[in-house]
Structure formats: structure tokens, C-alpha cells
PDB file of C-alpha atoms in Angstrom:
ATOM      1  CA  MET M 242     116.972 -33.951  87.156  1.00  0.00           C
ATOM      2  CA  ARG M 243     113.187 -32.764  87.653  1.00  0.00           C
ATOM      3  CA  ALA M 244     113.154 -31.974  90.980  1.00  0.00           C
ATOM      4  CA  GLU M 245     116.152 -30.089  90.844  1.00  0.00           C
ATOM      5  CA  SER M 246     114.781 -28.584  88.734  1.00  0.00           C
ATOM      6  CA  ILE M 247     111.754 -27.284  90.662  1.00  0.00           C
ATOM      7  CA  ARG M 248     113.770 -26.682  93.705  1.00  0.00           C
ATOM      8  CA  TRP M 249     116.524 -23.795  91.595  1.00  0.00           C
ATOM      9  CA  THR M 250     116.455 -20.279  92.442  1.00  0.00           C
ATOM     10  CA  SER M 251     118.181 -18.379  90.080  1.00  0.00           C
ATOM     11  CA  SER M 252     121.105 -16.483  92.828  1.00  0.00           C
ATOM     12  CA  TRP M 253     120.139 -13.433  90.299  1.00  0.00           C
ATOM     13  CA  HIS M 254     117.382 -13.530  92.962  1.00  0.00           C
ATOM     14  CA  PRO M 255     117.967 -12.035  96.912  1.00  0.00           C
ATOM     15  CA  VAL M 256     117.510 -14.659  99.402  1.00  0.00           C
ATOM     16  CA  GLY M 257     114.331 -14.456 100.870  1.00  0.00           C
ATOM     17  CA  SER M 258     112.633 -12.222  97.642  1.00  0.00           C
ATOM     18  CA  ARG M 259     109.778 -13.329  96.143  1.00  0.00           C
ATOM     19  CA  HIS M 260     110.246 -13.489  91.941  1.00  0.00           C
ATOM     20  CA  LEU M 261     107.495 -12.495  89.787  1.00  0.00           C
ATOM     21  CA  GLU M 262     106.086 -12.036  86.525  1.00  0.00           C
ATOM     22  CA  ILE M 263     103.148  -9.972  85.830  1.00  0.00           C
ATOM     23  CA  ASP M 264     102.024  -9.342  81.925  1.00  0.00           C
ATOM     24  CA  GLY M 265     105.539  -9.134  80.777  1.00  0.00           C
ATOM     25  CA  TYR M 266     107.466  -7.571  83.839  1.00  0.00           C
ATOM     26  CA  GLU M 267     109.869  -9.454  86.262  1.00  0.00           C
ATOM     27  CA  PHE M 268     110.246  -8.498  89.543  1.00  0.00           C
ATOM     28  CA  TYR M 269     111.747 -10.081  92.990  1.00  0.00           C
ATOM     29  CA  VAL M 270     110.010  -8.694  95.831  1.00  0.00           C
ATOM     30  CA  ILE M 271     111.518  -7.657  99.562  1.00  0.00           C
ATOM     31  CA  ASP M 272     111.904  -5.572 102.422  1.00  0.00           C
ATOM     32  CA  GLY M 273     109.050  -3.371 100.639  1.00  0.00           C
ATOM     33  CA  THR M 274     111.159  -3.141  97.300  1.00  0.00           C
ATOM     34  CA  ALA M 275     109.255  -4.160  93.668  1.00  0.00           C
ATOM     35  CA  THR M 276     113.148  -4.481  91.734  1.00  0.00           C
ATOM     36  CA  LEU M 277     112.210  -5.049  88.253  1.00  0.00           C
ATOM     37  CA  LEU M 278     114.712  -7.051  86.070  1.00  0.00           C
ATOM     38  CA  ASN M 279     113.241  -7.143  83.028  1.00  0.00           C
ATOM     39  CA  TYR M 280     110.494  -6.098  81.119  1.00  0.00           C
ATOM     40  CA  ARG M 281     109.342  -8.094  77.722  1.00  0.00           C
ATOM     41  CA  GLY M 282     105.945  -6.305  77.091  1.00  0.00           C
ATOM     42  CA  THR M 283     105.088  -4.535  73.811  1.00  0.00           C
ATOM     43  CA  GLN M 284     104.860  -1.008  75.426  1.00  0.00           C
ATOM     44  CA  HIS M 285     108.038   1.082  74.110  1.00  0.00           C
ATOM     45  CA  ASP M 286     106.941   4.524  75.758  1.00  0.00           C
ATOM     46  CA  PRO M 287     109.399   4.399  79.430  1.00  0.00           C
ATOM     47  CA  SER M 288     107.189   6.214  80.761  1.00  0.00           C
ATOM     48  CA  VAL M 289     104.537   4.195  80.559  1.00  0.00           C
ATOM     49  CA  VAL M 290     106.384   1.261  81.094  1.00  0.00           C
ATOM     50  CA  LEU M 291     107.489   2.335  84.530  1.00  0.00           C
ATOM     51  CA  ASP M 292     103.888   3.901  85.260  1.00  0.00           C
ATOM     52  CA  GLU M 293     102.682   0.109  84.950  1.00  0.00           C
ATOM     53  CA  ALA M 294     105.482  -1.356  87.065  1.00  0.00           C
ATOM     54  CA  ALA M 295     105.099   0.939  89.652  1.00  0.00           C
ATOM     55  CA  ALA M 296     101.146   0.152  89.733  1.00  0.00           C
ATOM     56  CA  HIS M 297     102.100  -3.759  89.938  1.00  0.00           C
ATOM     57  CA  GLY M 298     104.092  -3.034  92.273  1.00  0.00           C
ATOM     58  CA  ARG M 299     101.774  -1.341  94.881  1.00  0.00           C
ATOM     59  CA  GLY M 300      99.990  -3.990  93.638  1.00  0.00           C
ATOM     60  CA  LEU M 301     102.192  -6.583  95.195  1.00  0.00           C
ATOM     61  CA  ASP M 302     102.216  -4.255  98.622  1.00  0.00           C
ATOM     62  CA  ALA M 303     105.589  -2.395  97.706  1.00  0.00           C
ATOM     63  CA  ARG M 304     105.989   0.751  99.074  1.00  0.00           C
ATOM     64  CA  ARG M 305     109.369   1.442  96.763  1.00  0.00           C
ATOM     65  CA  LEU M 306     110.221   0.541  92.696  1.00  0.00           C
ATOM     66  CA  ARG M 307     113.280   0.053  92.107  1.00  0.00           C
ATOM     67  CA  PHE M 308     114.588  -0.050  88.317  1.00  0.00           C
ATOM     68  CA  THR M 309     118.140   0.253  86.465  1.00  0.00           C
ATOM     69  CA  ARG M 310     117.735   3.301  83.656  1.00  0.00           C
ATOM     70  CA  ALA M 311     120.845   1.923  81.092  1.00  0.00           C
ATOM     71  CA  PRO M 312     120.706   2.091  77.236  1.00  0.00           C
ATOM     72  CA  GLY M 313     117.356   0.451  75.848  1.00  0.00           C
ATOM     73  CA  LEU M 314     114.218   1.534  76.879  1.00  0.00           C
ATOM     74  CA  PHE M 315     115.185   3.429  80.077  1.00  0.00           C
ATOM     75  CA  GLY M 316     117.588   5.344  78.444  1.00  0.00           C
ATOM     76  CA  GLY M 317     115.300   7.966  77.542  1.00  0.00           C
ATOM     77  CA  ILE M 318     114.507   8.543  81.395  1.00  0.00           C
ATOM     78  CA  ASP M 319     116.130  12.194  81.911  1.00  0.00           C
ATOM     79  CA  ASP M 320     116.856  13.045  85.154  1.00  0.00           C
ATOM     80  CA  ASP M 321     113.838  15.417  85.042  1.00  0.00           C
ATOM     81  CA  GLU M 322     111.449  13.005  84.740  1.00  0.00           C
ATOM     82  CA  LEU M 323     113.401  11.168  87.607  1.00  0.00           C
ATOM     83  CA  ALA M 324     112.601  14.619  89.470  1.00  0.00           C
ATOM     84  CA  ARG M 325     108.953  13.829  88.147  1.00  0.00           C
ATOM     85  CA  ARG M 326     108.420  11.425  90.305  1.00  0.00           C
ATOM     86  CA  ASN M 327     109.972  12.222  93.121  1.00  0.00           C
ATOM     87  CA  ALA M 328     113.070   9.027  92.768  1.00  0.00           C
ATOM     88  CA  THR M 329     116.511   8.775  94.004  1.00  0.00           C
ATOM     89  CA  THR M 330     119.403   7.534  92.165  1.00  0.00           C
ATOM     90  CA  ILE M 331     121.241   5.244  94.588  1.00  0.00           C
ATOM     91  CA  ALA M 332     124.509   4.527  92.893  1.00  0.00           C
ATOM     92  CA  VAL M 333     125.640   4.989  88.980  1.00  0.00           C
ATOM     93  CA  ARG M 334     127.524   2.122  87.917  1.00  0.00           C
ATOM     94  CA  ASP M 335     129.000   1.255  84.706  1.00  0.00           C
ATOM     95  CA  ILE M 336     130.335  -2.819  85.016  1.00  0.00           C
ATOM     96  CA  VAL M 337     131.941  -3.420  82.247  1.00  0.00           C
ATOM     97  CA  ALA M 338     132.725  -7.263  81.154  1.00  0.00           C
ATOM     98  CA  MET M 339     134.872  -8.120  78.119  1.00  0.00           C
ATOM     99  CA  LYS M 340     138.812  -9.667  77.526  1.00  0.00           C
ATOM    100  CA  THR M 341     141.120  -8.166  80.182  1.00  0.00           C
ATOM    101  CA  ALA M 342     144.400  -8.368  79.061  1.00  0.00           C
ATOM    102  CA  PRO M 343     146.776  -5.174  80.256  1.00  0.00           C
ATOM    103  CA  GLU M 344     146.880  -4.565  77.071  1.00  0.00           C
ATOM    104  CA  ILE M 345     143.124  -3.964  75.894  1.00  0.00           C
ATOM    105  CA  VAL M 346     142.761  -2.216  79.117  1.00  0.00           C
ATOM    106  CA  ALA M 347     145.230   0.479  78.362  1.00  0.00           C
ATOM    107  CA  GLN M 348     143.236   1.200  75.513  1.00  0.00           C
ATOM    108  CA  ILE M 349     140.315   1.501  76.617  1.00  0.00           C
ATOM    109  CA  PRO M 350     138.917   5.629  75.700  1.00  0.00           C
ATOM    110  CA  LEU M 351     138.029   6.769  79.735  1.00  0.00           C
ATOM    111  CA  SER M 352     135.991   9.868  80.927  1.00  0.00           C
ATOM    112  CA  PRO M 353     137.345  11.761  83.856  1.00  0.00           C
ATOM    113  CA  GLY M 354     137.275  10.229  86.991  1.00  0.00           C
ATOM    114  CA  VAL M 355     136.200   7.123  85.411  1.00  0.00           C
ATOM    115  CA  VAL M 356     138.507   4.196  85.445  1.00  0.00           C
ATOM    116  CA  ALA M 357     139.348   1.005  84.260  1.00  0.00           C
ATOM    117  CA  ARG M 358     141.924  -1.282  85.367  1.00  0.00           C
ATOM    118  CA  ARG M 359     142.047  -5.793  85.317  1.00  0.00           C
ATOM    119  CA  VAL M 360     140.920  -7.343  88.434  1.00  0.00           C
ATOM    120  CA  ASP M 361     143.113 -10.495  89.098  1.00  0.00           C
ATOM    121  CA  THR M 362     143.880  -9.842  93.012  1.00  0.00           C
ATOM    122  CA  ASP M 363     141.817 -10.782  95.658  1.00  0.00           C
ATOM    123  CA  VAL M 364     141.857  -7.476  96.758  1.00  0.00           C
ATOM    124  CA  GLY M 365     140.247  -6.718  93.225  1.00  0.00           C
ATOM    125  CA  VAL M 366     137.476  -9.264  93.573  1.00  0.00           C
ATOM    126  CA  ALA M 367     136.834  -8.010  97.076  1.00  0.00           C
ATOM    127  CA  GLU M 368     136.344  -4.711  95.275  1.00  0.00           C
ATOM    128  CA  PHE M 369     134.284  -5.815  92.558  1.00  0.00           C
ATOM    129  CA  ALA M 370     132.060  -8.434  95.020  1.00  0.00           C
ATOM    130  CA  ARG M 371     131.372  -4.511  97.238  1.00  0.00           C
ATOM    131  CA  VAL M 372     130.684  -2.459  94.542  1.00  0.00           C
ATOM    132  CA  SER M 373     128.273  -5.460  92.603  1.00  0.00           C
ATOM    133  CA  LEU M 374     126.681  -5.816  96.138  1.00  0.00           C
ATOM    134  CA  ASP M 375     125.668  -1.377  96.116  1.00  0.00           C
ATOM    135  CA  ALA M 376     125.061  -1.403  92.393  1.00  0.00           C
ATOM    136  CA  TRP M 377     122.516  -4.628  92.860  1.00  0.00           C
ATOM    137  CA  GLY M 378     121.746  -5.314  96.229  1.00  0.00           C
ATOM    138  CA  PHE M 379     123.186  -8.188  96.697  1.00  0.00           C
ATOM    139  CA  PRO M 380     126.878 -10.623  96.468  1.00  0.00           C
ATOM    140  CA  PRO M 381     127.628 -10.763  92.591  1.00  0.00           C
ATOM    141  CA  PRO M 382     126.301 -14.479  91.871  1.00  0.00           C
ATOM    142  CA  ILE M 383     129.644 -15.498  89.478  1.00  0.00           C
ATOM    143  CA  LEU M 384     131.404 -15.695  92.468  1.00  0.00           C
ATOM    144  CA  ASP M 385     129.828 -18.280  93.451  1.00  0.00           C
ATOM    145  CA  ASP M 386     130.307 -20.054  90.317  1.00  0.00           C
ATOM    146  CA  PRO M 387     133.201 -23.074  90.931  1.00  0.00           C
ATOM    147  CA  SER M 388     133.926 -22.897  87.670  1.00  0.00           C
TER     148      SER M 388
END
């Protein structure tokens, strides 16, 4: 069991990437990009956290920093701040997991241009895999889960 635990790597880290934790910042680094997976530090100013994450990324020889702007710490980062940093939005995705009974999906309030639907076919699962790959940069690990 111990040997298996030592060999284990998270399926959320792309094959060939380096996984590191530095001062509360958790990254994976691959192909010159440091992706900030998680932040567990005490600083709560999102601009300071991004500055520090970028500095750590440079220390890891990364030319780019990738992070997810979402509710929470980085929810306060607005488009003006991203423009000031010469940041590029790669994609905008809302991936929501919830009970998928058709009557529940039908009740989800939607903004114009947003679609909510139950994924219950091979075609739907393939589309989910493509969207997840686009959003996260690697295939969704849940599809490898035999359960």
C-alpha cells in the first residue's frame, strides 16, 4: 500500500507535468506554463496573490501563468485588471454538477445563450470530454473512473 501511495499521481495533473507547492501556492508546470491549481495562503488581495503566483512561476522557468478566474479569491479580478496584466482569456466555462433528472435540468434559470442539459449519451459524454479538455487543458479524470 505504501509503495502504491508513493507512485500515485493525481489525474488532475497532466502526464509529464511537474507538481509543486511553494508557500501555499500549488502548481503544475508543463511546456512553459505554470497552472495555479490552488492557493492556501493567508493573503486575501487577489492582485497580490497573482503577483506572487507569477513570481513563483518565473522561478519555475514558466513563461506563462494560467489561473481560473471564478467566484472566490479571483472573483474580484475584473477585465481591466486582466488587460493591465496583458492577460488573455482562454475560455469562459461554467461547469455545474448536480442531480440530472430532466425535471431538475428544466428548472435551471438560464441567461441568454446558455444551455443546460443532461449528459446521458455517448455523444454527450464525448462533448463533455471536449469541453473539459478545452477548459482545463487535459481530459476529465472522471472518465477514467471505473465506478
